[in-house]
PDB file of C-alpha atoms in Angstrom:
ATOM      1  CA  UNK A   1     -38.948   1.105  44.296  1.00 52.00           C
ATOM      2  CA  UNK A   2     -38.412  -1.072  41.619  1.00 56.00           C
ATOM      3  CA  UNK A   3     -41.359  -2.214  39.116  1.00 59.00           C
ATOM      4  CA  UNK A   4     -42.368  -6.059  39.461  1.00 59.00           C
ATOM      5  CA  UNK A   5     -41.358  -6.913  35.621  1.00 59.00           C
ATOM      6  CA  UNK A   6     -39.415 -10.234  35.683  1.00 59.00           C
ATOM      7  CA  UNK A   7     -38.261  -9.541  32.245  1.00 56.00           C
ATOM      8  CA  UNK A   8     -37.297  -6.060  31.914  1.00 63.00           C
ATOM      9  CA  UNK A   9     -34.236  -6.254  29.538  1.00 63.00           C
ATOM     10  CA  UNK A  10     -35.077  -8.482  27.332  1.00 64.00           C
ATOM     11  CA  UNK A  11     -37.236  -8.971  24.240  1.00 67.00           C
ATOM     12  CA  UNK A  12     -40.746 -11.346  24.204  1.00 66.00           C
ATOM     13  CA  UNK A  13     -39.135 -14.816  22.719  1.00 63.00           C
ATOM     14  CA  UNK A  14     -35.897 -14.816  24.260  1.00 64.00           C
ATOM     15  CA  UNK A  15     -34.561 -17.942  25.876  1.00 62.00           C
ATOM     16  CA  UNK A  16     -32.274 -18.376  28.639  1.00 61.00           C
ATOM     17  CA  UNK A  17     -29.248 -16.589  28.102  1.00 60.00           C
ATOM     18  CA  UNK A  18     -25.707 -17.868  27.952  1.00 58.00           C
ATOM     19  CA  UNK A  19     -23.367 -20.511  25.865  1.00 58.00           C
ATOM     20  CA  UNK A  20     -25.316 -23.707  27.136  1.00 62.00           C
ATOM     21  CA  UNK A  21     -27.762 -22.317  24.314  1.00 63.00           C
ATOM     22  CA  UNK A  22     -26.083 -21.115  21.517  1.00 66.00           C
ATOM     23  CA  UNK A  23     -22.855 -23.755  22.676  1.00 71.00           C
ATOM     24  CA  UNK A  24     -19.125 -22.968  22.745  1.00 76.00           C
ATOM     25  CA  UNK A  25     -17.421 -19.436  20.700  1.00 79.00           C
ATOM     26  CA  UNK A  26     -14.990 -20.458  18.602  1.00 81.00           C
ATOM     27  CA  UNK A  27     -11.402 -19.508  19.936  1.00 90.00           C
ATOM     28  CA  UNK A  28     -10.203 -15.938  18.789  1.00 91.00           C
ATOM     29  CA  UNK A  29      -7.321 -14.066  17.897  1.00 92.00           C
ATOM     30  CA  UNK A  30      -7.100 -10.399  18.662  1.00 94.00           C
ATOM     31  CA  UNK A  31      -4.293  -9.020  16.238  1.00 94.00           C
ATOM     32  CA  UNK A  32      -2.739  -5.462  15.712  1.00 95.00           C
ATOM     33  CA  UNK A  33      -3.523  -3.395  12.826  1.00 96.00           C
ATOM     34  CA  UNK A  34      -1.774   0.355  12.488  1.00 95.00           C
ATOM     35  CA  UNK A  35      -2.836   2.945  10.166  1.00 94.00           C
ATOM     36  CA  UNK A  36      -0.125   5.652   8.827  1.00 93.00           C
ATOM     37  CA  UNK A  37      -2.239   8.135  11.667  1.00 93.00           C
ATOM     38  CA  UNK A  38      -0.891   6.225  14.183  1.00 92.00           C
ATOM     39  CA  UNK A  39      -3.821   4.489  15.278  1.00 94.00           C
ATOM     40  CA  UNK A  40      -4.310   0.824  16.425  1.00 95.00           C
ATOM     41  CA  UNK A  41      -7.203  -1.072  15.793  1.00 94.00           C
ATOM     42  CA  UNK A  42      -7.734  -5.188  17.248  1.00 95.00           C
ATOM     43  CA  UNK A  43      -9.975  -6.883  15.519  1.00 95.00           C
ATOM     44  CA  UNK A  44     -10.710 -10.294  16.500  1.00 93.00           C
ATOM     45  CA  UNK A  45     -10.590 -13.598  14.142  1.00 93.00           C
ATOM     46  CA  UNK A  46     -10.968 -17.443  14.281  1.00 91.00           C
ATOM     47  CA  UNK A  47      -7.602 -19.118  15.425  1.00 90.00           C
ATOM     48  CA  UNK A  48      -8.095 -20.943  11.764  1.00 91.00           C
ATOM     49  CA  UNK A  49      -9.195 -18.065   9.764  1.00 90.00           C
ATOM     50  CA  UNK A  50      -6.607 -16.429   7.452  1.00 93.00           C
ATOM     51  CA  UNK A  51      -5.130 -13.225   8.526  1.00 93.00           C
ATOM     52  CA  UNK A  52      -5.474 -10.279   5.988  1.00 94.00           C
ATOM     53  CA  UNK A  53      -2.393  -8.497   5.506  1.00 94.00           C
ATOM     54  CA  UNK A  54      -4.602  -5.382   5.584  1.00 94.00           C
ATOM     55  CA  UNK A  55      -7.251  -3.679   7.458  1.00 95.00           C
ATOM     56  CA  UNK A  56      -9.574  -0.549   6.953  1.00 94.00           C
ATOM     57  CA  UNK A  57      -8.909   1.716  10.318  1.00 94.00           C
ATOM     58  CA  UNK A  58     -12.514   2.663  11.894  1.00 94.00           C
ATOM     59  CA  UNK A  59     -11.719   5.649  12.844  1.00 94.00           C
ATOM     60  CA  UNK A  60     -10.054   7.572   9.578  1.00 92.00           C
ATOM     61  CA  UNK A  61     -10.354   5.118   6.927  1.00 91.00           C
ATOM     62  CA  UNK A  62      -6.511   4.754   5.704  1.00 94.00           C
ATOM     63  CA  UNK A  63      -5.629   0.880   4.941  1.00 95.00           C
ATOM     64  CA  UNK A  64      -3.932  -0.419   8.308  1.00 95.00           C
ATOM     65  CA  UNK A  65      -1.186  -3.053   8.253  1.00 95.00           C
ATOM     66  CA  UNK A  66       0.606  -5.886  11.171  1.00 94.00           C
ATOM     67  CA  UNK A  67       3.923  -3.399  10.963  1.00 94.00           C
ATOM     68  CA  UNK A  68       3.430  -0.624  13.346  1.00 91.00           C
ATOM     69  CA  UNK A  69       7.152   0.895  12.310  1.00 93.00           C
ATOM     70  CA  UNK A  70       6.106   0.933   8.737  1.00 92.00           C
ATOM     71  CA  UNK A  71       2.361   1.076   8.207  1.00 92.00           C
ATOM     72  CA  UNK A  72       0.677   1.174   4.268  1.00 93.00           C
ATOM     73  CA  UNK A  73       1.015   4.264   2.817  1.00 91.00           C
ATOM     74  CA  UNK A  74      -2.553   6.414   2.513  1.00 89.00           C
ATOM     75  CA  UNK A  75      -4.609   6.154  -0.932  1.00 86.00           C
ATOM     76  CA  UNK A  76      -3.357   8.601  -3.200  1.00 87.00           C
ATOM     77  CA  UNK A  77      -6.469  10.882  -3.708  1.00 84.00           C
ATOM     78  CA  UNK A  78      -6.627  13.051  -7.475  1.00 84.00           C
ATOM     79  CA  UNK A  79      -8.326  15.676  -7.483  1.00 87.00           C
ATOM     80  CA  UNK A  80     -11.536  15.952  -9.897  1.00 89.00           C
ATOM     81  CA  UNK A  81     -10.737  17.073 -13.565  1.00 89.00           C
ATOM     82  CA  UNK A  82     -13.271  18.908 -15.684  1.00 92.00           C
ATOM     83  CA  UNK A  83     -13.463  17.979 -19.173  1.00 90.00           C
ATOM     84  CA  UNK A  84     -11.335  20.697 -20.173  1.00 87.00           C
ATOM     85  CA  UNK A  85      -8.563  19.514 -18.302  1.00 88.00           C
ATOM     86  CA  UNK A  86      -8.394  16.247 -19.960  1.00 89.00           C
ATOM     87  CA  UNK A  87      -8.859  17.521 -23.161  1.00 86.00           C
ATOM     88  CA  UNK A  88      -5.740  19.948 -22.398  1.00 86.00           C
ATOM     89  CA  UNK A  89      -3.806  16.908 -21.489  1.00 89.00           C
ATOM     90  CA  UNK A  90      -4.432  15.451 -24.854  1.00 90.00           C
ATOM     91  CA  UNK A  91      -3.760  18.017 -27.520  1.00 88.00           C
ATOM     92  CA  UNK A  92      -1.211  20.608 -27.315  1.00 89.00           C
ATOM     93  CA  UNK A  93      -1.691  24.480 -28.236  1.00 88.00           C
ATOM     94  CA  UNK A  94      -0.854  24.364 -31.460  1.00 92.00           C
ATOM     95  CA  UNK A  95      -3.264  21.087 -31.891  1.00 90.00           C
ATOM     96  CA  UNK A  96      -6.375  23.345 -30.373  1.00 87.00           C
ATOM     97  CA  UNK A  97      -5.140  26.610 -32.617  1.00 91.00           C
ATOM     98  CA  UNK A  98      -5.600  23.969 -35.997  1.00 93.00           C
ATOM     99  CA  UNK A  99      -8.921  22.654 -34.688  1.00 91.00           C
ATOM    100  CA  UNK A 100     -10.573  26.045 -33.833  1.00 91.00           C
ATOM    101  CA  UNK A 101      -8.998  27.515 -37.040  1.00 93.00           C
ATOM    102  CA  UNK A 102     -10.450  24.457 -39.099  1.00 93.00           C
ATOM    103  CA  UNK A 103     -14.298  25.186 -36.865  1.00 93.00           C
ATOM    104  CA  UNK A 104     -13.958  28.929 -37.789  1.00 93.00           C
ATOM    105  CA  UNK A 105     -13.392  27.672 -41.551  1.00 92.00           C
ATOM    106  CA  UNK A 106     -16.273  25.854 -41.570  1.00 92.00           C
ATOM    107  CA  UNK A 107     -18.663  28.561 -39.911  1.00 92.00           C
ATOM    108  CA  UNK A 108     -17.250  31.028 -42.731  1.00 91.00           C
ATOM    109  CA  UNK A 109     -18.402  28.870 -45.229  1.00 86.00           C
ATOM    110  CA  UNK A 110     -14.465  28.319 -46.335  1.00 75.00           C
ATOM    111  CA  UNK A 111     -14.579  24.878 -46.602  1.00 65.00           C
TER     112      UNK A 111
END
């Protein structure tokens, strides 16, 4: 048997429910994004708002675009570089022999 609570769903403050209220939705758009996954995602959108030519897909994050035989390609992700590695990528071998050659020096006392 059901419990004799008129307002069971709803929160204390709420007014009548429906677009007499809050008055008309605006008319919307639903338009096709596609991700390079394969995946489609709708959003909706004011008949006057701009279109992006882009969209994040919900469900693995790759930018989605309106072409579904040619989607945007995926982010190009680099993989994390120590310091090291940059430094390698600035001075050759023979730069890093002269450098720890001139350090070496100066520990001596050589210099």
């Amino acid at each position: 048997m059901a419990s004799g609570n008129a307002i069971r769903g709803s929160r204390v403050g709420a007014g009548p429910m429906g677009e007499a209220e809050r008055g008309e939705s605006a008319p919307r758009l639903r338009i096709s994004f596609w991700c390079s996954n394969g995946h489609e995602t709708q959003p909706s959108f004011a008949s006057d708002a701009q279109v992006p030519d882009t969209w994040d897909c919900p469900r693995c994050g790759f930018p989605a675009g309106q072409d579904r035989d040619s989607p945007p390609d995926p982010p190009r992700t680099e993989p994390y570089k120590t310091h090291l590695a940059y430094v390698r990528e600035r001075r050759s071998d023979a730069d890093g022999e002269a450098i720890l050659a001139e350090a070496l020096a100066k520990l001596r006392g050589e210099i």
